[in-house]
């Protein structure tokens, strides 16, 4: 029957995509076949087939954005692979991680793994979304410090310098993008070191990986 054929086709598509996803995750040390099998049993083949189609479409959009921001398919592929690993180890989903990278790149900020790790730590420790932290960093790098208050950082401009106060400690640095970014990176690496790792042991981190 038509319904039987549709169900069979959906089943074959799910099996094929399961193998592709399973192979990609094996490089990170785990197999997702059993988990996907449980999802299929719970939601039904047709719905899971649609979910796979939506996921493929969203993934292609993310890859396309990375090609635009990095300048080539090769650079985009390398960035996507690194961000996939980053997402698997942090409480942020893959799309959040990719969008954070794109946002940093678009704003002319450091999009390195170090930056994502640091800003992710600060965001996790303060119960914020990483994009909020990135936007605060972007504003601060242009001399707008209001949004840093959301992360407990107070600023006072003094000519070519700015005094930043965090956890009762005041540090005076040059009011330029490089020094401001370095100061904010240090907070995520020192005061909030391990914040994302801690979240990965809790429900938000578990849900993030389940969503991915």
Coordinates of N, CA and C in Angstrom, one line a residue:
X1 N 0.8 -1.2 0.0 CA 0.0 0.0 0.0 C 0.9 1.2 0.0
X2 N 0.2 2.4 -0.3 CA 1.0 3.7 -0.3 C 1.6 4.0 1.0
X3 N 0.8 3.7 2.1 CA 1.3 4.0 3.5 C 2.4 3.1 3.8
X4 N 2.3 1.8 3.4 CA 3.4 0.9 3.7 C 4.7 1.3 3.0
X5 N 4.5 1.7 1.7 CA 5.7 2.2 1.0 C 6.4 3.4 1.6
X6 N 5.5 4.3 2.1 CA 6.0 5.6 2.7 C 6.8 5.2 4.0
X7 N 6.2 4.3 4.7 CA 6.8 3.9 6.0 C 8.1 3.2 5.8
X8 N 8.2 2.4 4.8 CA 9.4 1.7 4.4 C 10.5 2.6 4.0
X9 N 10.1 3.6 3.1 CA 11.0 4.6 2.7 C 11.6 5.4 3.8
X10 N 10.7 5.8 4.7 CA 11.1 6.6 5.9 C 12.1 5.8 6.7
X11 N 11.8 4.5 6.9 CA 12.6 3.7 7.7 C 14.0 3.6 7.1
X12 N 14.1 3.4 5.8 CA 15.4 3.3 5.1 C 16.2 4.6 5.2
X13 N 15.4 5.7 5.1 CA 16.1 7.0 5.3 C 16.7 7.2 6.6
X14 N 15.9 6.8 7.7 CA 16.3 6.9 9.0 C 17.6 6.1 9.2
X15 N 17.5 4.8 8.7 CA 18.7 3.9 8.9 C 19.9 4.5 8.2
X16 N 19.8 5.1 7.0 CA 20.9 5.7 6.3 C 21.5 6.9 7.1
X17 N 20.6 7.7 7.6 CA 21.1 8.9 8.3 C 21.6 8.5 9.7
X18 N 21.1 7.5 10.3 CA 21.6 7.0 11.6 C 23.0 6.6 11.4
X19 N 23.3 5.8 10.3 CA 24.7 5.4 10.1 C 25.6 6.6 9.9
X20 N 25.2 7.6 9.1 CA 26.0 8.8 8.9 C 26.3 9.5 10.2
X21 N 25.3 9.7 11.0 CA 25.5 10.4 12.3 C 26.3 9.6 13.2
X22 N 26.0 8.3 13.2 CA 26.8 7.4 14.1 C 28.3 7.5 13.8
X23 N 28.6 7.4 12.5 CA 30.0 7.5 12.1 C 30.7 8.7 12.5
X24 N 30.0 9.9 12.4 CA 30.6 11.2 12.7 C 30.8 11.2 14.2
X25 N 29.9 10.6 15.0 CA 30.1 10.7 16.5 C 31.1 9.7 17.0
X26 N 31.4 8.7 16.3 CA 32.4 7.7 16.7 C 33.8 8.4 16.9
X27 N 34.1 9.5 16.1 CA 35.3 10.2 16.3 C 35.4 10.9 17.6
X28 N 34.3 11.1 18.3 CA 34.2 11.7 19.6 C 34.1 10.7 20.7
X29 N 34.2 9.4 20.3 CA 34.3 8.3 21.3 C 32.9 7.8 21.7
X30 N 31.9 7.9 21.0 CA 30.6 7.4 21.4 C 29.7 7.0 20.2
X31 N 28.8 6.1 20.5 CA 27.9 5.6 19.5 C 26.5 6.1 19.9
X32 N 25.7 6.6 18.9 CA 24.4 7.1 19.1 C 23.3 6.2 18.5
X33 N 23.7 5.1 18.0 CA 22.7 4.3 17.3 C 21.6 3.8 18.3
X34 N 22.0 3.4 19.5 CA 20.9 3.0 20.5 C 20.0 4.1 20.9
X35 N 20.6 5.3 21.0 CA 19.8 6.5 21.4 C 18.8 6.8 20.3
X36 N 19.2 6.8 19.1 CA 18.4 7.1 18.0 C 17.3 6.1 17.8
X37 N 17.6 4.8 18.1 CA 16.6 3.8 18.1 C 15.5 4.0 19.0
X38 N 15.8 4.5 20.2 CA 14.8 4.8 21.2 C 14.0 6.0 20.8
X39 N 14.6 7.0 20.2 CA 13.9 8.1 19.7 C 12.9 7.7 18.6
X40 N 13.3 6.8 17.7 CA 12.5 6.3 16.6 C 11.3 5.6 17.2
X41 N 11.5 4.8 18.3 CA 10.5 4.0 18.9 C 9.5 4.9 19.5
X42 N 9.9 6.0 20.1 CA 9.1 6.9 20.9 C 8.3 7.8 20.0
X43 N 8.9 8.3 18.9 CA 8.2 9.3 18.0 C 7.6 8.8 16.8
X44 N 8.1 7.6 16.3 CA 7.5 7.1 15.1 C 8.4 7.5 13.9
X45 N 8.5 6.6 12.9 CA 9.4 6.7 11.8 C 9.1 8.0 11.0
X46 N 7.9 8.3 10.7 CA 7.6 9.5 9.8 C 8.1 10.8 10.5
X47 N 7.8 10.9 11.8 CA 8.2 12.1 12.5 C 9.7 12.3 12.6
X48 N 10.3 11.1 12.8 CA 11.8 11.2 12.9 C 12.4 11.5 11.6
X49 N 11.8 11.0 10.5 CA 12.2 11.3 9.1 C 12.2 12.8 8.9
X50 N 11.1 13.4 9.3 CA 11.0 14.9 9.1 C 12.0 15.6 10.0
X51 N 12.3 15.1 11.2 CA 13.3 15.7 12.1 C 14.6 15.6 11.4
X52 N 15.0 14.5 10.8 CA 16.3 14.4 10.1 C 16.3 15.4 9.0
X53 N 15.2 15.5 8.2 CA 15.2 16.5 7.1 C 15.4 17.9 7.6
X54 N 14.8 18.3 8.7 CA 14.9 19.6 9.3 C 16.4 19.8 9.7
X55 N 16.9 18.8 10.3 CA 18.3 18.9 10.8 C 19.3 19.1 9.7
X56 N 19.1 18.3 8.6 CA 20.0 18.4 7.5 C 19.9 19.9 6.9
X57 N 18.7 20.4 6.8 CA 18.5 21.7 6.3 C 19.2 22.8 7.2
X58 N 19.0 22.6 8.5 CA 19.6 23.6 9.4 C 21.1 23.5 9.4
X59 N 21.7 22.3 9.3 CA 23.1 22.1 9.2 C 23.7 22.7 7.9
X60 N 23.0 22.6 6.8 CA 23.4 23.2 5.6 C 23.4 24.7 5.7
X61 N 22.5 25.3 6.4 CA 22.4 26.7 6.6 C 23.6 27.2 7.4
X62 N 24.0 26.4 8.5 CA 25.1 26.8 9.3 C 26.4 26.7 8.5
X63 N 26.5 25.6 7.7 CA 27.7 25.5 6.9 C 27.8 26.6 5.8
X64 N 26.7 27.0 5.3 CA 26.7 28.1 4.3 C 27.2 29.4 4.9
X65 N 26.7 29.6 6.2 CA 27.1 30.9 6.9 C 28.6 30.8 7.2
X66 N 29.1 29.6 7.5 CA 30.5 29.5 7.8 C 31.4 29.7 6.6
X67 N 30.9 29.3 5.4 CA 31.6 29.5 4.1 C 31.7 31.0 3.9
X68 N 30.6 31.7 4.1 CA 30.6 33.2 3.9 C 31.6 33.8 4.8
X69 N 31.6 33.4 6.1 CA 32.5 34.1 7.1 C 33.9 33.7 7.1
X70 N 34.2 32.5 6.6 CA 35.6 32.0 6.6 C 36.2 32.2 5.2
X71 N 35.4 32.3 4.2 CA 36.0 32.6 2.9 C 36.2 31.4 2.0
X72 N 36.0 30.2 2.5 CA 36.1 29.0 1.6 C 35.4 27.8 2.2
X73 N 35.1 26.9 1.4 CA 34.5 25.6 1.8 C 35.4 24.9 2.8
X74 N 36.7 24.9 2.4 CA 37.7 24.1 3.2 C 37.8 24.7 4.6
X75 N 37.9 26.0 4.7 CA 37.9 26.7 6.0 C 36.6 26.5 6.8
X76 N 35.5 26.5 6.1 CA 34.2 26.3 6.8 C 34.1 24.9 7.3
X77 N 34.6 23.9 6.5 CA 34.6 22.5 7.0 C 35.4 22.3 8.2
X78 N 36.6 22.9 8.2 CA 37.5 22.8 9.4 C 36.9 23.4 10.6
X79 N 36.3 24.6 10.4 CA 35.6 25.3 11.5 C 34.5 24.5 12.1
X80 N 33.7 23.9 11.2 CA 32.5 23.2 11.6 C 32.9 21.9 12.4
X81 N 33.9 21.3 12.0 CA 34.4 20.1 12.7 C 34.9 20.5 14.1
X82 N 35.6 21.6 14.2 CA 36.1 22.1 15.5 C 34.9 22.5 16.4
X83 N 33.9 23.1 15.8 CA 32.8 23.6 16.6 C 31.9 22.4 17.0
X84 N 31.9 21.3 16.2 CA 31.1 20.1 16.6 C 31.7 19.5 17.9
X85 N 33.1 19.4 17.9 CA 33.8 18.9 19.1 C 33.5 19.8 20.3
X86 N 33.6 21.2 20.0 CA 33.4 22.1 21.1 C 32.0 22.0 21.7
X87 N 31.0 21.8 20.8 CA 29.6 21.7 21.3 C 29.4 20.4 22.1
X88 N 30.2 19.3 21.7 CA 30.0 18.0 22.4 C 30.6 18.1 23.9
X89 N 31.5 19.1 24.1 CA 32.1 19.2 25.4 C 31.6 20.3 26.3
X90 N 30.6 21.0 25.8 CA 30.1 22.2 26.5 C 28.6 22.2 26.6
X91 N 28.0 23.0 27.4 CA 26.6 23.1 27.6 C 25.9 23.8 26.5
X92 N 26.6 24.2 25.4 CA 26.0 24.9 24.3 C 25.8 24.0 23.1
X93 N 24.7 24.1 22.4 CA 24.4 23.3 21.3 C 25.2 23.6 20.1
X94 N 25.2 22.8 19.1 CA 26.0 23.0 17.9 C 25.6 24.3 17.2
X95 N 24.3 24.6 17.1 CA 23.9 25.8 16.4 C 24.3 27.0 17.2
X96 N 24.3 26.9 18.6 CA 24.7 28.1 19.4 C 26.2 28.3 19.2
X97 N 27.0 27.2 19.2 CA 28.4 27.3 19.0 C 28.8 27.9 17.7
X98 N 28.1 27.5 16.6 CA 28.4 28.0 15.3 C 28.0 29.5 15.2
X99 N 26.9 29.8 15.7 CA 26.4 31.2 15.7 C 27.3 32.1 16.5
X100 N 27.8 31.6 17.6 CA 28.8 32.4 18.4 C 30.0 32.7 17.6
X101 N 30.5 31.6 16.9 CA 31.7 31.8 16.1 C 31.5 32.8 15.0
X102 N 30.3 32.7 14.3 CA 29.9 33.7 13.3 C 29.8 35.1 13.8
X103 N 29.2 35.2 15.0 CA 29.0 36.5 15.6 C 30.4 37.2 15.9
X104 N 31.3 36.4 16.5 CA 32.6 36.9 16.8 C 33.3 37.4 15.5
X105 N 33.3 36.5 14.5 CA 33.9 36.8 13.2 C 33.3 38.1 12.6
X106 N 32.0 38.2 12.6 CA 31.3 39.3 12.0 C 31.7 40.6 12.6
X107 N 31.9 40.6 13.9 CA 32.2 41.8 14.7 C 33.7 42.1 14.7
X108 N 34.5 41.3 14.1 CA 35.9 41.5 14.0 C 36.6 41.2 15.3
X109 N 36.0 40.3 16.1 CA 36.6 39.8 17.4 C 37.3 38.5 17.2
X110 N 38.0 38.1 18.2 CA 38.7 36.8 18.1 C 37.8 35.6 18.1
X111 N 37.7 34.8 17.1 CA 36.7 33.7 17.0 C 37.4 32.3 17.4
X112 N 38.5 32.4 18.1 CA 39.3 31.2 18.4 C 38.6 30.3 19.4
X113 N 39.1 29.1 19.5 CA 38.5 28.2 20.5 C 38.8 28.7 21.9
X114 N 39.9 29.4 22.1 CA 40.2 30.0 23.4 C 39.1 31.0 23.7
X115 N 38.7 31.9 22.8 CA 37.7 32.9 23.0 C 36.4 32.2 23.4
X116 N 36.0 31.2 22.6 CA 34.7 30.5 22.8 C 34.7 29.8 24.2
X117 N 35.8 29.3 24.5 CA 36.0 28.6 25.8 C 35.8 29.6 27.0
X118 N 36.5 30.7 26.9 CA 36.5 31.7 27.9 C 35.1 32.4 28.0
X119 N 34.6 32.8 26.9 CA 33.3 33.5 27.0 C 32.2 32.5 27.4
X120 N 32.3 31.2 27.0 CA 31.4 30.2 27.4 C 31.4 30.0 28.9
X121 N 32.6 30.0 29.5 CA 32.8 29.8 30.9 C 32.1 31.0 31.7
X122 N 32.3 32.2 31.2 CA 31.7 33.3 31.9 C 30.2 33.3 31.8
X123 N 29.7 33.0 30.6 CA 28.3 32.9 30.4 C 27.6 31.8 31.2
X124 N 28.3 30.7 31.3 CA 27.7 29.6 32.1 C 27.7 29.9 33.6
X125 N 28.8 30.5 34.1 CA 28.9 30.9 35.5 C 27.9 31.9 35.9
X126 N 27.5 32.8 34.9 CA 26.6 33.9 35.2 C 25.2 33.6 34.8
X127 N 25.0 32.3 34.3 CA 23.6 31.9 33.9 C 23.1 32.7 32.7
X128 N 24.0 33.0 31.8 CA 23.6 33.8 30.6 C 23.9 33.0 29.3
X129 N 23.3 33.4 28.2 CA 23.6 32.8 26.9 C 24.9 33.3 26.5
X130 N 25.7 32.5 25.7 CA 27.0 32.9 25.3 C 26.9 34.1 24.3
X131 N 25.8 34.2 23.6 CA 25.6 35.3 22.6 C 25.6 36.7 23.4
X132 N 25.0 36.6 24.6 CA 24.9 37.8 25.4 C 26.3 38.3 25.8
X133 N 27.1 37.3 26.2 CA 28.5 37.6 26.5 C 29.3 38.2 25.4
X134 N 29.1 37.6 24.2 CA 29.8 38.1 23.0 C 29.4 39.5 22.7
X135 N 28.1 39.8 22.8 CA 27.6 41.1 22.5 C 28.1 42.1 23.5
X136 N 28.3 41.7 24.7 CA 28.9 42.6 25.7 C 30.3 42.9 25.4
X137 N 31.1 41.8 25.0 CA 32.5 42.0 24.6 C 32.6 42.9 23.4
X138 N 31.7 42.7 22.4 CA 31.7 43.6 21.2 C 31.5 45.0 21.6
X139 N 30.5 45.3 22.5 CA 30.2 46.7 22.9 C 31.4 47.3 23.6
X140 N 32.0 46.5 24.5 CA 33.1 47.0 25.3 C 34.3 47.3 24.5
X141 N 34.5 46.5 23.4 CA 35.7 46.7 22.6 C 35.6 48.0 21.8
X142 N 34.4 48.6 21.7 CA 34.2 49.9 21.1 C 34.0 51.0 22.1
X143 N 34.3 50.7 23.4 CA 34.2 51.7 24.4 C 32.8 51.9 25.1
X144 N 31.9 50.9 24.8 CA 30.5 50.9 25.4 C 30.5 49.8 26.4
X145 N 30.5 50.2 27.7 CA 30.7 49.2 28.8 C 29.4 48.9 29.6
X146 N 28.3 49.4 29.2 CA 27.0 49.2 29.9 C 26.7 47.8 30.1
X147 N 26.8 47.0 29.0 CA 26.3 45.6 29.1 C 27.2 44.7 29.9
X148 N 28.4 45.2 30.2 CA 29.3 44.4 31.1 C 28.7 44.3 32.5
X149 N 27.9 45.2 32.9 CA 27.2 45.2 34.2 C 26.4 43.9 34.4
X150 N 25.9 43.4 33.3 CA 25.1 42.1 33.4 C 26.0 41.0 33.9
X151 N 27.3 41.1 33.7 CA 28.3 40.1 34.1 C 29.1 40.5 35.4
X152 N 28.6 41.5 36.1 CA 29.2 41.9 37.3 C 30.5 42.8 37.1
X153 N 30.7 43.3 35.9 CA 31.9 44.1 35.7 C 31.5 45.6 35.5
X154 N 32.1 46.4 36.3 CA 31.9 47.9 36.3 C 33.1 48.6 35.6
X155 N 32.8 49.6 34.9 CA 33.8 50.3 34.1 C 33.8 51.8 34.4
X156 N 35.0 52.4 34.4 CA 35.1 53.8 34.5 C 36.2 54.3 33.6
X157 N 35.7 55.1 32.6 CA 36.7 55.6 31.6 C 37.5 56.8 32.1
X158 N 38.8 56.8 31.8 CA 39.7 57.8 32.3 C 40.6 58.2 31.1
X159 N 40.2 59.0 30.2 CA 41.0 59.4 29.0 C 41.2 58.2 28.1
X160 N 42.5 57.9 27.9 CA 42.8 56.7 27.0 C 42.8 55.4 27.8
X161 N 42.4 55.4 29.0 CA 42.4 54.2 29.8 C 41.0 54.0 30.3
X162 N 40.8 52.7 30.8 CA 39.5 52.4 31.5 C 39.8 51.5 32.7
X163 N 39.1 51.8 33.8 CA 39.3 51.0 35.0 C 38.1 50.0 35.1
X164 N 38.4 48.8 35.1 CA 37.4 47.7 35.2 C 37.4 47.1 36.5
X165 N 36.3 47.0 37.2 CA 36.2 46.4 38.5 C 35.4 45.1 38.5
X166 N 36.0 44.0 38.9 CA 35.3 42.8 38.9 C 35.6 42.0 40.2
X167 N 34.6 41.6 41.0 CA 34.8 40.9 42.3 C 35.7 41.7 43.2
X168 N 35.4 43.0 43.2 CA 36.2 43.9 44.1 C 37.6 44.3 43.7
X169 N 38.0 43.8 42.6 CA 39.4 44.1 42.1 C 39.3 45.0 40.9
X170 N 40.0 46.1 41.0 CA 40.0 47.1 39.9 C 41.3 47.0 39.1
X171 N 41.2 46.9 37.8 CA 42.3 46.8 36.9 C 42.2 47.9 35.8
X172 N 43.3 48.7 35.7 CA 43.3 49.8 34.7 C 44.0 49.3 33.5
X173 N 43.4 49.4 32.3 CA 44.0 49.0 31.1 C 43.8 50.1 30.0
X174 N 44.4 49.9 28.9 CA 44.2 50.8 27.8 C 42.8 50.6 27.2
X175 N 42.2 51.7 26.8 CA 40.9 51.7 26.3 C 40.9 51.4 24.8
X176 N 41.4 50.1 24.5 CA 41.4 49.7 23.1 C 41.0 48.2 23.0
X177 N 40.5 47.9 21.8 CA 39.9 46.5 21.7 C 40.8 45.4 22.1
X178 N 42.1 45.4 21.8 CA 43.0 44.3 22.2 C 43.1 44.1 23.7
X179 N 43.3 45.2 24.4 CA 43.5 45.0 25.9 C 42.2 44.7 26.6
X180 N 41.1 45.2 26.1 CA 39.8 44.9 26.6 C 39.4 43.5 26.4
X181 N 39.6 43.0 25.2 CA 39.3 41.6 25.0 C 40.2 40.7 25.8
X182 N 41.5 41.0 26.0 CA 42.4 40.2 26.8 C 41.9 40.1 28.2
X183 N 41.5 41.3 28.7 CA 41.0 41.3 30.1 C 39.8 40.4 30.3
X184 N 38.8 40.5 29.4 CA 37.6 39.7 29.5 C 37.9 38.2 29.3
X185 N 38.9 37.9 28.4 CA 39.3 36.5 28.2 C 39.8 35.9 29.5
X186 N 40.6 36.7 30.2 CA 41.2 36.3 31.5 C 40.2 35.9 32.5
X187 N 39.1 36.7 32.6 CA 38.1 36.4 33.6 C 37.5 35.0 33.3
X188 N 37.2 34.6 32.1 CA 36.7 33.3 31.8 C 37.7 32.2 32.0
X189 N 39.0 32.5 31.9 CA 40.0 31.5 32.1 C 40.5 31.4 33.5
X190 N 40.3 32.4 34.3 CA 40.8 32.3 35.7 C 39.6 32.2 36.7
X191 N 38.8 33.3 36.8 CA 37.8 33.3 37.8 C 36.7 32.3 37.5
X192 N 36.4 32.0 36.2 CA 35.3 31.1 35.9 C 35.8 29.9 35.2
X193 N 37.1 29.5 35.4 CA 37.6 28.3 34.8 C 36.8 27.1 35.2
X194 N 36.5 26.2 34.3 CA 35.8 25.0 34.6 C 34.3 25.2 34.7
X195 N 33.7 26.4 34.5 CA 32.3 26.6 34.6 C 31.5 25.7 33.6
X196 N 31.9 25.7 32.4 CA 31.2 24.8 31.4 C 31.3 23.4 31.7
X197 N 32.5 22.9 32.2 CA 32.7 21.6 32.6 C 31.7 21.2 33.7
X198 N 31.5 22.1 34.6 CA 30.6 21.9 35.7 C 29.2 21.7 35.2
X199 N 28.8 22.6 34.3 CA 27.5 22.5 33.7 C 27.2 21.2 33.0
X200 N 28.3 20.6 32.4 CA 28.1 19.4 31.6 C 27.7 18.2 32.5
X201 N 28.0 18.3 33.8 CA 27.6 17.3 34.8 C 26.1 17.5 35.2
X202 N 25.5 18.5 34.8 CA 24.2 18.9 35.2 C 23.2 18.8 34.1
X203 N 21.9 19.0 34.4 CA 20.9 18.9 33.4 C 21.0 19.7 32.1
X204 N 21.4 21.0 32.3 CA 21.6 21.8 31.0 C 22.6 21.2 30.0
X205 N 23.7 20.7 30.5 CA 24.7 20.1 29.7 C 24.2 18.9 29.0
X206 N 23.5 18.0 29.8 CA 23.0 16.8 29.3 C 21.9 17.0 28.2
X207 N 21.1 18.0 28.5 CA 20.0 18.4 27.5 C 20.6 18.9 26.2
X208 N 21.7 19.7 26.4 CA 22.4 20.3 25.2 C 22.9 19.2 24.3
X209 N 23.6 18.2 24.8 CA 24.1 17.1 24.0 C 23.0 16.2 23.4
X210 N 21.9 16.1 24.2 CA 20.8 15.3 23.7 C 20.2 16.0 22.5
X211 N 20.0 17.3 22.6 CA 19.5 18.1 21.5 C 20.4 18.0 20.2
X212 N 21.7 18.1 20.4 CA 22.6 17.9 19.3 C 22.5 16.5 18.7

